[in-house]
Coordinates of C-alpha atoms (C1' of nucleotides) in Angstrom, one line a residue:
Chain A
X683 CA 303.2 69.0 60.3
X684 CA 304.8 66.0 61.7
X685 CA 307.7 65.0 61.0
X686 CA 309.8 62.5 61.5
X687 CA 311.7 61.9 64.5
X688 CA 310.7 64.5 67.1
X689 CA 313.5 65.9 66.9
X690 CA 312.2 68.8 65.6
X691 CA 311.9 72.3 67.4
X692 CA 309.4 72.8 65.3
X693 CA 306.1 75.0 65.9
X694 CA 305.9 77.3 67.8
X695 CA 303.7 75.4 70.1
X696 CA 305.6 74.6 73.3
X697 CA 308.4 74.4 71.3
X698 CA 311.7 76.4 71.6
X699 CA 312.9 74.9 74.8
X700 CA 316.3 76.3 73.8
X701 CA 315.2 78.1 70.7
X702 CA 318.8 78.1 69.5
X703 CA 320.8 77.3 72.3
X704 CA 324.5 77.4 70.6
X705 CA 324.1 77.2 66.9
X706 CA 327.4 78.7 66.2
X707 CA 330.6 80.0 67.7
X708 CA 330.6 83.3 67.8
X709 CA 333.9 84.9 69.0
X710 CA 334.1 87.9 71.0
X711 CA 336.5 90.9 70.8
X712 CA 339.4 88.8 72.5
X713 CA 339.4 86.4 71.6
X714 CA 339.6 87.7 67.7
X715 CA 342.0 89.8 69.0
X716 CA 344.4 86.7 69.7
X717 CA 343.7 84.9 66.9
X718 CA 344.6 87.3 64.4
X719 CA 347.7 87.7 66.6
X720 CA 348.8 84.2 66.1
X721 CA 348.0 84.3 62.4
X722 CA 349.9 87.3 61.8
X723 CA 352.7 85.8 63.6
X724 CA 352.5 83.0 61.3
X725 CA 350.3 80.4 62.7
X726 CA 348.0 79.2 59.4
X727 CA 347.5 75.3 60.2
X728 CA 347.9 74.8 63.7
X729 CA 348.6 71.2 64.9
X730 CA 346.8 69.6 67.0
X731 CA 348.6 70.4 70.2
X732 CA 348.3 73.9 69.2
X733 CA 345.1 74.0 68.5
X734 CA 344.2 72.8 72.3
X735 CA 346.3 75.1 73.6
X736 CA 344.8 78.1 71.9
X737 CA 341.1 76.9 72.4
X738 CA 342.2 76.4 76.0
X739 CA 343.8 79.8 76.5
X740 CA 340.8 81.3 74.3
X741 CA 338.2 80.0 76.9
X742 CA 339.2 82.2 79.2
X743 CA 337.0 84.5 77.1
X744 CA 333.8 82.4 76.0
X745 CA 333.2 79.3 75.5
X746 CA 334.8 77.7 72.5
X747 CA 336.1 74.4 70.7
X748 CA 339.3 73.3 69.2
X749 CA 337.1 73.0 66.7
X750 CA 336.3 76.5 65.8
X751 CA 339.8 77.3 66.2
X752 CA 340.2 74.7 63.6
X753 CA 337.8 76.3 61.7
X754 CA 338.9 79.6 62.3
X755 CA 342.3 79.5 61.0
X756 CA 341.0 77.8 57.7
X757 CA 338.8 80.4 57.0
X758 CA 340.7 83.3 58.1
X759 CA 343.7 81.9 55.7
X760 CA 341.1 81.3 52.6
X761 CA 339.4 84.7 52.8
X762 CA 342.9 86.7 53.2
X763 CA 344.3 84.8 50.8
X764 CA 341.3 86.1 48.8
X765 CA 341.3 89.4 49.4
X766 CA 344.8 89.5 48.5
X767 CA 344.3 88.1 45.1
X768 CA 341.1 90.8 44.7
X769 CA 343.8 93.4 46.3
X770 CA 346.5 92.1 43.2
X771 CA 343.8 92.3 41.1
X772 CA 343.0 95.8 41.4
X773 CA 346.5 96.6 41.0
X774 CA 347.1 94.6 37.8
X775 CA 343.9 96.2 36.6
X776 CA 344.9 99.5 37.5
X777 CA 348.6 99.4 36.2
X778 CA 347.5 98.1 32.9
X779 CA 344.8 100.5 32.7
X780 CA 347.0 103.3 32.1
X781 CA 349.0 100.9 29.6
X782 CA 346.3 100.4 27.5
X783 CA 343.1 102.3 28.5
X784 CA 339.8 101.0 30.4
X785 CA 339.3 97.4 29.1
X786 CA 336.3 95.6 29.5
X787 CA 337.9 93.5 32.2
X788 CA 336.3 92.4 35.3
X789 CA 335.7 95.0 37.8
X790 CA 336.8 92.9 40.3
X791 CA 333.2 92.0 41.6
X792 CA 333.4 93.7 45.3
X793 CA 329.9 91.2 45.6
X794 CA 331.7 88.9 48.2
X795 CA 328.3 86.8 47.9
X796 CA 328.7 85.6 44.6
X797 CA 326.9 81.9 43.9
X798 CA 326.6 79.3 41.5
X799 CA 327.9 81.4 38.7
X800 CA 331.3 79.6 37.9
X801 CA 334.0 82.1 37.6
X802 CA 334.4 81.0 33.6
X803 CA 337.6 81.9 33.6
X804 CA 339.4 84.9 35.5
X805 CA 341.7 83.4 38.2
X806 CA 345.3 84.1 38.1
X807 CA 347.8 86.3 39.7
X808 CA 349.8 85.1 42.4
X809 CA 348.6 83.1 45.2
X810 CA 351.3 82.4 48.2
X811 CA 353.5 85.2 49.8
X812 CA 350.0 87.4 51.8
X813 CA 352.1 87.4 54.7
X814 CA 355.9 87.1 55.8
X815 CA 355.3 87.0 59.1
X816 CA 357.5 85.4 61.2
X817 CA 358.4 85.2 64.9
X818 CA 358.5 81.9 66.4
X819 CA 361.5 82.5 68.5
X820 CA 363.2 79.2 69.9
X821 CA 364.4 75.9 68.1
X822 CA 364.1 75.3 64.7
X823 CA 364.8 72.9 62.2
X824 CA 362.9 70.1 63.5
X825 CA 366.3 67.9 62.3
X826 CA 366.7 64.1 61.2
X827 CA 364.8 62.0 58.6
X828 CA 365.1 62.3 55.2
X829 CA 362.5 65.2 53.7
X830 CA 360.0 62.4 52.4
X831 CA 360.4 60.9 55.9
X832 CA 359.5 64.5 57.1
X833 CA 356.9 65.2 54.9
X834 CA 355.4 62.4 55.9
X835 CA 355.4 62.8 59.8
X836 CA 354.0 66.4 59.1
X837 CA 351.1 64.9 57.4
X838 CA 350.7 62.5 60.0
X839 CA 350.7 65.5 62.6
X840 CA 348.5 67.1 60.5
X841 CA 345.4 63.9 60.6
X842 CA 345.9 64.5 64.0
X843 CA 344.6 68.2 64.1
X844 CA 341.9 67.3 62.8
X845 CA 341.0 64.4 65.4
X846 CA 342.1 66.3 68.2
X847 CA 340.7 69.4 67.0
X848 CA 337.4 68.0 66.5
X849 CA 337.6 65.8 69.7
X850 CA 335.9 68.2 72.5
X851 CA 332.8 67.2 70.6
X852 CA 329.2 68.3 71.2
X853 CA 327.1 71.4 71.2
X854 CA 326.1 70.3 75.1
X855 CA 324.2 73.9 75.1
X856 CA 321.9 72.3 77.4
X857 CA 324.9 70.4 79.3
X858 CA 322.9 68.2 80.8
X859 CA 321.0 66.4 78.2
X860 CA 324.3 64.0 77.7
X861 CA 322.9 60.9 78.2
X862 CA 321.3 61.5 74.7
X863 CA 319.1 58.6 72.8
X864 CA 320.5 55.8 71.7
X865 CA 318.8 55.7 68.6
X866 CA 319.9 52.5 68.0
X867 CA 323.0 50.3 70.1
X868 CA 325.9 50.6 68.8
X869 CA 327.9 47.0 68.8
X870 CA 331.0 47.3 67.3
X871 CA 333.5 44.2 67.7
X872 CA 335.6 45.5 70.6
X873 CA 332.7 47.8 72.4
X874 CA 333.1 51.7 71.3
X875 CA 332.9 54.0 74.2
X876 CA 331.4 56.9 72.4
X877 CA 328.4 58.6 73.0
X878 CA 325.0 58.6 70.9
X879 CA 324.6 62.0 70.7
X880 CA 321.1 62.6 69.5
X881 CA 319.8 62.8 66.1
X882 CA 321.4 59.7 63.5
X883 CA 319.8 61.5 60.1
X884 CA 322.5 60.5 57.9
X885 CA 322.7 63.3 54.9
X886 CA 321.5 64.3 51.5
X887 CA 323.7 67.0 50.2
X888 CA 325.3 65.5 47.5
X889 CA 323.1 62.6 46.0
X890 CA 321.2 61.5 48.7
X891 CA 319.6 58.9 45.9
X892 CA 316.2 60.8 46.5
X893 CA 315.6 62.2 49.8
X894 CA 315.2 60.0 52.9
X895 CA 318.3 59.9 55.1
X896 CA 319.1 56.6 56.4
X897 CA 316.0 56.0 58.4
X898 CA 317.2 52.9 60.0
X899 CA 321.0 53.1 60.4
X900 CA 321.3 49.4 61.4
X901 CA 320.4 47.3 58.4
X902 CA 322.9 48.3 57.4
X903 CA 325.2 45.0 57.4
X904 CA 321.6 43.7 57.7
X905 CA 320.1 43.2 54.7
X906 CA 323.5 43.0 53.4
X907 CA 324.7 44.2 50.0
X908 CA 324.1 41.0 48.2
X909 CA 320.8 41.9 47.0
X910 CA 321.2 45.4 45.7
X911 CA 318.4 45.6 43.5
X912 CA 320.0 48.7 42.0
X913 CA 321.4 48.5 38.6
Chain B
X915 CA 353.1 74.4 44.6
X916 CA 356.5 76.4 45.5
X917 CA 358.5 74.2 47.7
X918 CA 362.0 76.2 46.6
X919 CA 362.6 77.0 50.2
X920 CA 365.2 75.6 52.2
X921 CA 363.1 73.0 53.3
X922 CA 365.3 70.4 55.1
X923 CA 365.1 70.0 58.3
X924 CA 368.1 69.3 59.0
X925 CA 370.6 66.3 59.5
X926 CA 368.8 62.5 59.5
X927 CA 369.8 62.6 62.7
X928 CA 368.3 60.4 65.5
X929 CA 365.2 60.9 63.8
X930 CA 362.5 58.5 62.7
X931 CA 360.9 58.2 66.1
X932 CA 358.4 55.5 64.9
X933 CA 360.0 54.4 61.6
X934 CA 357.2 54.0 60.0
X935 CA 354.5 51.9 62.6
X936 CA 351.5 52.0 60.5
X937 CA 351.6 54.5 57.9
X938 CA 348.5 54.2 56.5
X939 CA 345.3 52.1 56.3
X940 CA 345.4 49.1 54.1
X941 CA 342.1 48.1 54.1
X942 CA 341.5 44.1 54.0
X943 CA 339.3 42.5 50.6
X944 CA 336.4 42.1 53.2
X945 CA 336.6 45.6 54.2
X946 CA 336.7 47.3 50.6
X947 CA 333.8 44.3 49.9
X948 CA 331.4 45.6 52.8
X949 CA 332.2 49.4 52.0
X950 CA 331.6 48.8 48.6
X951 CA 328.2 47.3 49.3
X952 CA 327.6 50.0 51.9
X953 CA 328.4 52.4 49.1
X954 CA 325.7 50.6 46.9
X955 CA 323.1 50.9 49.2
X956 CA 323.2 54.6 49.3
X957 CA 325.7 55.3 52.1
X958 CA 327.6 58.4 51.2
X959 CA 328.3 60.4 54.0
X960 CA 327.8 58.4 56.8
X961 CA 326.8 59.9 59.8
X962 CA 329.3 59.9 63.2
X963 CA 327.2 56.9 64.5
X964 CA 327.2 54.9 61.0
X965 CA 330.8 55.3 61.2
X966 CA 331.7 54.2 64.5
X967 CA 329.4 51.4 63.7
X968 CA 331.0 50.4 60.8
X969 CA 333.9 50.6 61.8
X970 CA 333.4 48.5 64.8
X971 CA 332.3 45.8 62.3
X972 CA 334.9 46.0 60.0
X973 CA 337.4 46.1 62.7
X974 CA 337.0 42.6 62.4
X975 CA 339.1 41.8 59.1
X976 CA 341.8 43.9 60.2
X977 CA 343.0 47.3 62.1
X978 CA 340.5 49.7 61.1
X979 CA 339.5 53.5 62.5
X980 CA 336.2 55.7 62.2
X981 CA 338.5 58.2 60.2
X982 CA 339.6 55.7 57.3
X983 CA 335.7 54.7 57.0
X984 CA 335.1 58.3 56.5
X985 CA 338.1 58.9 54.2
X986 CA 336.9 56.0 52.3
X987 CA 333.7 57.3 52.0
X988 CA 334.9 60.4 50.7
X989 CA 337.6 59.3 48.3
X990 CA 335.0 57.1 46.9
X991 CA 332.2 58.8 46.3
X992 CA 334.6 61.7 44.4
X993 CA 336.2 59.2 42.7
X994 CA 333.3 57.3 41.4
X995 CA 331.8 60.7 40.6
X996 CA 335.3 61.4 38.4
X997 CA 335.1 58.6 36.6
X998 CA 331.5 59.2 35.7
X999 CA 332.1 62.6 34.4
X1000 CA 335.0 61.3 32.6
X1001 CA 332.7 58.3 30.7
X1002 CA 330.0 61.5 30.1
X1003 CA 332.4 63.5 28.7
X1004 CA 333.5 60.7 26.3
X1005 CA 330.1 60.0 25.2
X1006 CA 329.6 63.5 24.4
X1007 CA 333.0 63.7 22.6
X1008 CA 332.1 60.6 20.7
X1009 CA 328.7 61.8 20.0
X1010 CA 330.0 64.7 18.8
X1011 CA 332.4 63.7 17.0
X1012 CA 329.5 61.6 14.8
X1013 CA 327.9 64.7 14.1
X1014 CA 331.0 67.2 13.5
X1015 CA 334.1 65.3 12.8
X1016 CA 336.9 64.9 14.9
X1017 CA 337.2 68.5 16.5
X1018 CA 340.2 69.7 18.4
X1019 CA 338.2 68.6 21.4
X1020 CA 340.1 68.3 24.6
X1021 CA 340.6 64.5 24.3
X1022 CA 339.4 63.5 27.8
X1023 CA 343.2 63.7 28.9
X1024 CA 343.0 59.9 30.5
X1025 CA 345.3 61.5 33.1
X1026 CA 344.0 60.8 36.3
X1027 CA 346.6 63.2 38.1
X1028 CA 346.7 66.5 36.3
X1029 CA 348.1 68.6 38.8
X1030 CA 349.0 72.6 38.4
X1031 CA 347.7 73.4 35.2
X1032 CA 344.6 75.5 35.3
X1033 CA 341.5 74.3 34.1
X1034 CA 341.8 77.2 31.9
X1035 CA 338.3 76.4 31.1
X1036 CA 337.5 73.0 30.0
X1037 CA 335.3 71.9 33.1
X1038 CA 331.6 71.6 31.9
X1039 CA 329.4 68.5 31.4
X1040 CA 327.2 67.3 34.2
X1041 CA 328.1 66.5 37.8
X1042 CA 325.8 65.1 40.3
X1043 CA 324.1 61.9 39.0
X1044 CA 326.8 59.2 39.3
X1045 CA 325.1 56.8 41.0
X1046 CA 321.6 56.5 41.1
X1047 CA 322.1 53.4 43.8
X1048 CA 319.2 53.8 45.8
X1049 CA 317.4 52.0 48.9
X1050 CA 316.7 53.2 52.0
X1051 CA 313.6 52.0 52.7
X1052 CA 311.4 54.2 55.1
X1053 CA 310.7 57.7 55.2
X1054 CA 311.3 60.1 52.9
X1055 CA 310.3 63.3 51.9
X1056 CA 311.0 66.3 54.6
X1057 CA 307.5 66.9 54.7
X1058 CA 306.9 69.3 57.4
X1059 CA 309.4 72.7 58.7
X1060 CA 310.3 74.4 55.8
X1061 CA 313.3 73.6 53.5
X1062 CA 315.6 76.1 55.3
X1063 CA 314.9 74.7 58.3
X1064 CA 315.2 71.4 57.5
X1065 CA 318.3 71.7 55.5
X1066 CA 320.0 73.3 59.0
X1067 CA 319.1 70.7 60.9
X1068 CA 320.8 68.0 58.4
X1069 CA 323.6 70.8 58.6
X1070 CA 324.1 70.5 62.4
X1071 CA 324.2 66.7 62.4
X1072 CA 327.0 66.8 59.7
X1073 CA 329.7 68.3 61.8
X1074 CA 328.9 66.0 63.9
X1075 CA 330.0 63.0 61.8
X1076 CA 334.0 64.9 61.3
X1077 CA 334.0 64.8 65.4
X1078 CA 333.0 61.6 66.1
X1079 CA 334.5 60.0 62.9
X1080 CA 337.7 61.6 64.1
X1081 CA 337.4 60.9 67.7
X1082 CA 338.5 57.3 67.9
X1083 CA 342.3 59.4 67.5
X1084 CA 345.3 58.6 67.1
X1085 CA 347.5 55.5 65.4
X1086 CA 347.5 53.6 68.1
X1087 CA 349.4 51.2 66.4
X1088 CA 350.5 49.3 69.3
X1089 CA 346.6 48.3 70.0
X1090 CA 346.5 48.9 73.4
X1091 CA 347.3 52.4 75.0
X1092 CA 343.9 53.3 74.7
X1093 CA 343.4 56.0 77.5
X1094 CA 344.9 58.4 75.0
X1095 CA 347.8 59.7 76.0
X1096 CA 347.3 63.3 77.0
X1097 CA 350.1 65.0 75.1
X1098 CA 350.0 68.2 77.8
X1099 CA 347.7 69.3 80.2
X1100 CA 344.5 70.8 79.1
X1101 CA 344.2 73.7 81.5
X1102 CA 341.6 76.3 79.5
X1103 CA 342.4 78.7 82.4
X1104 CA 345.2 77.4 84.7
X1105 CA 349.2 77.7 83.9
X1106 CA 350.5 76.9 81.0
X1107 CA 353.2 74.6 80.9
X1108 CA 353.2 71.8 78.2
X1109 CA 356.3 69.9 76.7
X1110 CA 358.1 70.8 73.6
X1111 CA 356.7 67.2 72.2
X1112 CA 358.4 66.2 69.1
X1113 CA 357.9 68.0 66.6
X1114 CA 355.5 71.1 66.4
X1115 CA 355.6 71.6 63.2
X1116 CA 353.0 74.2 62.2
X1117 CA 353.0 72.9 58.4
X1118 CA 354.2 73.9 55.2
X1119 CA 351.8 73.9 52.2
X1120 CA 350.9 77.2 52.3
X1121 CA 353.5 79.9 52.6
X1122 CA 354.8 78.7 55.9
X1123 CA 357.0 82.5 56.1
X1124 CA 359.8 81.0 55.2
X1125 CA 360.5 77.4 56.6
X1126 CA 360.9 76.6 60.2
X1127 CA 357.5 75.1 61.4
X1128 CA 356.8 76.9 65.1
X1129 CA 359.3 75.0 67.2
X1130 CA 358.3 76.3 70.3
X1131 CA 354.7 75.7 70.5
X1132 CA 354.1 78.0 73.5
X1133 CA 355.7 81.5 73.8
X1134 CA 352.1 81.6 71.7
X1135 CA 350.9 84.3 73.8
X1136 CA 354.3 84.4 75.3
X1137 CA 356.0 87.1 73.6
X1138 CA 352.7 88.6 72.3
X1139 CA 351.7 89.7 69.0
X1140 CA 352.4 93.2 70.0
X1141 CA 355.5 93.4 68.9
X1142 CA 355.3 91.9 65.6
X1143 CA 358.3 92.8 63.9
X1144 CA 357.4 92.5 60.3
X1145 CA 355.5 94.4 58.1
Chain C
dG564 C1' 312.9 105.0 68.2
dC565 C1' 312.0 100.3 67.2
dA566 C1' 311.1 96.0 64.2
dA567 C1' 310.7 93.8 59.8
dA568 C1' 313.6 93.6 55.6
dT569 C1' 318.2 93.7 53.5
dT570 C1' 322.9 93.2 53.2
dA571 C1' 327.5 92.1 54.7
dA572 C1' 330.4 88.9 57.5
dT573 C1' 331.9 84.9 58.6
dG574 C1' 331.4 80.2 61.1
dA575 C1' 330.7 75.5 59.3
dT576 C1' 330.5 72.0 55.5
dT577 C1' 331.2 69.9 51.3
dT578 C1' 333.7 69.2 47.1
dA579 C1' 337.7 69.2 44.3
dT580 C1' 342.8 68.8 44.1
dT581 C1' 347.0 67.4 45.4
dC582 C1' 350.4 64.4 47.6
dA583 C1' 352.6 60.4 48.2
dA584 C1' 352.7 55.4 50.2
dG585 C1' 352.3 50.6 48.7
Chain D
dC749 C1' 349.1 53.3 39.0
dT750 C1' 345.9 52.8 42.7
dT751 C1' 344.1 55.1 46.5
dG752 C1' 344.5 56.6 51.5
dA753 C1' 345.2 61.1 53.4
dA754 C1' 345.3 66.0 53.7
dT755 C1' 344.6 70.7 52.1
dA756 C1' 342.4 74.3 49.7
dA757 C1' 338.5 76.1 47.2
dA758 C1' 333.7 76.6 46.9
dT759 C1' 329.3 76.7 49.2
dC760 C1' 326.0 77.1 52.5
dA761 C1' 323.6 79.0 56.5
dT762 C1' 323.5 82.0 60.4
dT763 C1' 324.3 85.9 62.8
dA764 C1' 325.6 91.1 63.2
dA765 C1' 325.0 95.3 60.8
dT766 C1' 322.5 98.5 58.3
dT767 C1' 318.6 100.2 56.1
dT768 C1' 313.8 101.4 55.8
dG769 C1' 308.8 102.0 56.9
dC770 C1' 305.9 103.2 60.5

DNA sequence: GCAAATTAATGATTTATTCAAG
DNA sequence: CTTGAATAAATCATTAATTTGC
């Protein structure tokens, strides 16, 4: 078994130093508790701001990132969203059930695990109103510029969630292990504070050409694109 | 979708903060010329350390951030997989058509932008092979740990790449403020006080409850979702 | 009563769509 | 009309529940 990099926590053989350390958030009672507060009182796609705040006033009960509040919010506003259609679903079924008998239609698959299979066709109903929940008490209309103007400065606002959100950065289970290999220095024009984190593997999900992430991630201006053998 | 709501936000008044700064990215001919040949090579989903890398050389033909790398990335793989599926599907058609005549065969609407309208079934044909680019010399095959494993591990580096890739922050148009400007005071436990900002606007896309975007970003946990009102 | 085996939830990513600036 | 940007939908992969055999 050996594998590439050691980065590996491989066999079992001296091996789990931190056997899983922080693979994933996992929220307690809290700080659920206030989430589903915020969303019910509106909050769907926190800005960035927002998003700091909440992580920071979450953190009082475990450790968490703007990211997973980031994350959080998505999720929580794709699966109600989806329930809700299911929910509509049922109705419709129901209400034309009596109309015209028990049809062959789709029972409304309560497998919530359902892969690959492509729904071939079964998605309607309405999508939007899940929840009117509204609160925000204070000023409103956000005034001046055009809407297109606006639209575009939310947008903008929005890219910044995302940056911000993402931005506390790093697992740091260990919190300790920051000075991290530098698999390989990074030289960018105007110096790039940054850190190296640890492992560089590039990907493969989606073509990944054949298998083999970017071994060597410098090369990459390298070799240079003039002689792409390829096609 | 629905947009019917009363959406302005009020009166151009003593808006338009930045008028427009630097709306978007306009990447340079060298730029698009390297990322092309980048894309050649294999690159798809560059990791947080190819970006910052890249874009710390491109940074040299013109402004350029770790996000627009990985946008670009991202835009052009999907689009480059589009268009493939779009030439497949008019070989098939044609190929078709050779053997059966001119059926009422979707005609490959050559509309790039469909928007709304549902599939409503018409989405087969093959998707992954669009490129079969390859190079990456070195190591390949995951040999060793087995597949779950190793697919995790390519997992956990992944997120990775949004952080980073988003970290460099900001518009920064002005070149220069680059110790961040800390919008409020991060304090995970301490007081909260913040400032109102500009504009908080929670978004819109979604249902948004009926229009105003959360103008006062704290009063989050102020007034509590105890008394929710609604519903 | 526990621990391996399942199943149900749900955090994290990736892909597909949509929007709108240039 | 091209394409950078952003959002939503679809997936994937773990972790917590629950069930089952001993």
């Amino acid at each position: 078994m050996e594998e590439s990099e050691g980065k590996e926590k491989g066999p079992s053989v001296a091996a789990a130093p931190p056997p899983q350390a922080c693979s994933r958030w996992n929220p307690t009672k809290e700080q659920i508790s206030l989430l589903e507060g915020l969303y019910r009182q509106g909050v769907r796609t926190p800005t960035a701001e927002q998003i700091q705040h909440i992580a920071g006033k979450l953190q009082e009960f475990g450790r968490i990132e703007g990211k997973n509040v980031f994350y959080w919010f998505q999720n929580h506003k794709a699966r109600q969203r989806q329930k809700q259609k299911q929910e509509n679903f049922g109705h419709l079924s129901r209400l034309l059930r009596t109309r015209a008998g028990p049809p062959p239609l789709r029972p409304a698959p309560p497998h919530p695990t359902l892969h690959h299979p492509p729904p071939a066709g079964g998605t309607l109903l309405c999508y939007h109103p899940p929840l009117p929940a509204v609160v925000f008490a204070g000023a409103m209309a956000p005034e001046g510029a055009e809407e297109t103007r606006y639209r575009n400065l939310e947008r903008y606002d929005r890219r910044r969630l995302l940056e911000t959100a993402a931005a506390d950065e790093e697992c740091m289970c260990d919190a300790e292990s920051r000075q991290t290999l530098q698999l390989f220095p990074l030289h960018p024009a105007g110096a790039s504070k940054e850190e190296p984190v640890d492992s560089p593997p590039s990907t493969e999900s989606d073509d990944g050409g054949s298998c083999c992430r970017s071994p060597s991630p410098l090369d990459f201006f390298g070799s240079q694109y003039g002689l792409t053998s390829e096609r």
